[in-house]
Amino acid sequence: MEDALYRIAQEAVHNVVKHASATSACIRLSAEDGSVRLTVDDDGSGFVEADVPRGHLGLAGMRSRAEQLGGRLLVSSRRGEGTVIEVCFSQRA
């Protein structure tokens, strides 16, 4: 679990640095009521997910890792308004 969360956060931050032209980003990790949530948000340029060129595997890789954890990856982004990447899953006993 720790490695998958680390890799998702790493890829999300890499995308902020490479694509977002952001002035700030925030990484939050919380565990509450049996669920874990990782959020990476920025104040960058934002994007439309449908416009991401084929062959760019960052989002697909993050989504796959989230699914391996039994969770989901949510992407909220609008041009000029930044991006929020959120992973949520149930904590395993």
PDB file of C-alpha atoms in Angstrom:
ATOM      1  CA  MET A   1       0.000   0.000   0.000  1.00  0.00           C
ATOM      2  CA  GLU A   2       2.717   2.491   0.966  1.00  0.00           C
ATOM      3  CA  ASP A   3       4.611   2.016  -2.290  1.00  0.00           C
ATOM      4  CA  ALA A   4       1.502   2.509  -4.422  1.00  0.00           C
ATOM      5  CA  LEU A   5       0.573   5.701  -2.550  1.00  0.00           C
ATOM      6  CA  TYR A   6       4.126   6.990  -2.873  1.00  0.00           C
ATOM      7  CA  ARG A   7       4.176   6.299  -6.628  1.00  0.00           C
ATOM      8  CA  ILE A   8       0.800   7.996  -7.150  1.00  0.00           C
ATOM      9  CA  ALA A   9       1.954  11.075  -5.221  1.00  0.00           C
ATOM     10  CA  GLN A  10       5.270  11.058  -7.091  1.00  0.00           C
ATOM     11  CA  GLU A  11       3.568  10.974 -10.493  1.00  0.00           C
ATOM     12  CA  ALA A  12       1.045  13.647  -9.510  1.00  0.00           C
ATOM     13  CA  VAL A  13       3.813  15.992  -8.316  1.00  0.00           C
ATOM     14  CA  HIS A  14       5.869  15.212 -11.429  1.00  0.00           C
ATOM     15  CA  ASN A  15       2.869  16.253 -13.546  1.00  0.00           C
ATOM     16  CA  VAL A  16       2.526  19.499 -11.576  1.00  0.00           C
ATOM     17  CA  VAL A  17       6.187  20.346 -12.178  1.00  0.00           C
ATOM     18  CA  LYS A  18       6.221  19.292 -15.832  1.00  0.00           C
ATOM     19  CA  HIS A  19       2.845  20.515 -17.082  1.00  0.00           C
ATOM     20  CA  ALA A  20       0.977  22.828 -14.698  1.00  0.00           C
ATOM     21  CA  SER A  21       3.039  26.033 -14.461  1.00  0.00           C
ATOM     22  CA  ALA A  22       1.808  26.123 -10.865  1.00  0.00           C
ATOM     23  CA  THR A  23       3.034  28.466  -8.156  1.00  0.00           C
ATOM     24  CA  SER A  24       1.961  26.088  -5.385  1.00  0.00           C
ATOM     25  CA  ALA A  25       0.896  22.516  -4.785  1.00  0.00           C
ATOM     26  CA  CYS A  26      -0.375  20.703  -1.719  1.00  0.00           C
ATOM     27  CA  ILE A  27      -0.143  17.020  -0.796  1.00  0.00           C
ATOM     28  CA  ARG A  28      -2.498  15.662   1.871  1.00  0.00           C
ATOM     29  CA  LEU A  29      -2.768  12.143   3.256  1.00  0.00           C
ATOM     30  CA  SER A  30      -5.465  11.224   5.746  1.00  0.00           C
ATOM     31  CA  ALA A  31      -6.882   8.073   7.298  1.00  0.00           C
ATOM     32  CA  GLU A  32     -10.302   8.289   8.886  1.00  0.00           C
ATOM     33  CA  ASP A  33     -13.175   5.884   9.561  1.00  0.00           C
ATOM     34  CA  GLY A  34     -11.415   3.009   7.798  1.00  0.00           C
ATOM     35  CA  SER A  35     -10.622   4.886   4.604  1.00  0.00           C
ATOM     36  CA  VAL A  36      -7.465   6.450   3.256  1.00  0.00           C
ATOM     37  CA  ARG A  37      -7.400   9.561   1.080  1.00  0.00           C
ATOM     38  CA  LEU A  38      -4.447  11.036  -0.805  1.00  0.00           C
ATOM     39  CA  THR A  39      -4.996  14.431  -2.420  1.00  0.00           C
ATOM     40  CA  VAL A  40      -2.576  16.411  -4.577  1.00  0.00           C
ATOM     41  CA  ASP A  41      -3.804  19.793  -5.754  1.00  0.00           C
ATOM     42  CA  ASP A  42      -2.223  22.727  -7.539  1.00  0.00           C
ATOM     43  CA  ASP A  43      -3.043  26.226  -8.729  1.00  0.00           C
ATOM     44  CA  GLY A  44      -1.666  25.611 -12.204  1.00  0.00           C
ATOM     45  CA  SER A  45      -2.995  25.809 -15.725  1.00  0.00           C
ATOM     46  CA  GLY A  46      -5.370  22.849 -15.448  1.00  0.00           C
ATOM     47  CA  PHE A  47      -6.301  20.598 -18.354  1.00  0.00           C
ATOM     48  CA  VAL A  48      -9.114  18.678 -19.998  1.00  0.00           C
ATOM     49  CA  GLU A  49      -8.550  14.954 -19.462  1.00  0.00           C
ATOM     50  CA  ALA A  50      -9.953  14.084 -22.902  1.00  0.00           C
ATOM     51  CA  ASP A  51      -7.241  16.291 -24.473  1.00  0.00           C
ATOM     52  CA  VAL A  52      -4.327  14.356 -22.924  1.00  0.00           C
ATOM     53  CA  PRO A  53      -2.402  12.857 -25.875  1.00  0.00           C
ATOM     54  CA  ARG A  54      -2.340   9.106 -26.296  1.00  0.00           C
ATOM     55  CA  GLY A  55       0.839   7.561 -24.997  1.00  0.00           C
ATOM     56  CA  HIS A  56       0.924   9.781 -21.900  1.00  0.00           C
ATOM     57  CA  LEU A  57       0.591   7.112 -19.242  1.00  0.00           C
ATOM     58  CA  GLY A  58       0.783   9.146 -16.024  1.00  0.00           C
ATOM     59  CA  LEU A  59      -2.947   9.337 -15.322  1.00  0.00           C
ATOM     60  CA  ALA A  60      -3.501   5.768 -16.495  1.00  0.00           C
ATOM     61  CA  GLY A  61      -0.713   4.534 -14.214  1.00  0.00           C
ATOM     62  CA  MET A  62      -2.104   6.419 -11.222  1.00  0.00           C
ATOM     63  CA  ARG A  63      -5.587   5.075 -11.955  1.00  0.00           C
ATOM     64  CA  SER A  64      -4.235   1.513 -12.217  1.00  0.00           C
ATOM     65  CA  ARG A  65      -2.388   1.805  -8.889  1.00  0.00           C
ATOM     66  CA  ALA A  66      -5.518   3.172  -7.211  1.00  0.00           C
ATOM     67  CA  GLU A  67      -7.525   0.226  -8.542  1.00  0.00           C
ATOM     68  CA  GLN A  68      -4.867  -2.196  -7.246  1.00  0.00           C
ATOM     69  CA  LEU A  69      -5.564  -0.731  -3.805  1.00  0.00           C
ATOM     70  CA  GLY A  70      -9.270  -1.377  -4.307  1.00  0.00           C
ATOM     71  CA  GLY A  71      -9.937   2.318  -4.689  1.00  0.00           C
ATOM     72  CA  ARG A  72     -10.500   4.959  -7.282  1.00  0.00           C
ATOM     73  CA  LEU A  73      -8.670   7.935  -8.749  1.00  0.00           C
ATOM     74  CA  LEU A  74     -10.654  11.133  -9.171  1.00  0.00           C
ATOM     75  CA  VAL A  75      -9.381  13.956 -11.370  1.00  0.00           C
ATOM     76  CA  SER A  76     -10.882  17.415 -11.170  1.00  0.00           C
ATOM     77  CA  SER A  77      -9.336  19.986 -13.485  1.00  0.00           C
ATOM     78  CA  ARG A  78     -10.371  22.959 -15.549  1.00  0.00           C
ATOM     79  CA  ARG A  79      -8.215  25.097 -17.783  1.00  0.00           C
ATOM     80  CA  GLY A  80      -6.867  28.032 -15.801  1.00  0.00           C
ATOM     81  CA  GLU A  81      -8.187  26.726 -12.480  1.00  0.00           C
ATOM     82  CA  GLY A  82      -5.675  24.099 -11.394  1.00  0.00           C
ATOM     83  CA  THR A  83      -6.054  20.402 -10.762  1.00  0.00           C
ATOM     84  CA  VAL A  84      -7.025  18.113  -7.905  1.00  0.00           C
ATOM     85  CA  ILE A  85      -5.964  14.457  -7.978  1.00  0.00           C
ATOM     86  CA  GLU A  86      -7.603  12.348  -5.285  1.00  0.00           C
ATOM     87  CA  VAL A  87      -7.216   8.670  -4.417  1.00  0.00           C
ATOM     88  CA  CYS A  88      -9.648   7.046  -1.983  1.00  0.00           C
ATOM     89  CA  PHE A  89      -9.720   3.458  -0.765  1.00  0.00           C
ATOM     90  CA  SER A  90     -10.707   1.362   2.246  1.00  0.00           C
ATOM     91  CA  GLN A  91      -7.932   0.627   4.690  1.00  0.00           C
ATOM     92  CA  ARG A  92      -7.044  -3.055   4.857  1.00  0.00           C
ATOM     93  CA  ALA A  93      -6.905  -4.775   8.223  1.00  0.00           C
TER      94      ALA A  93
END
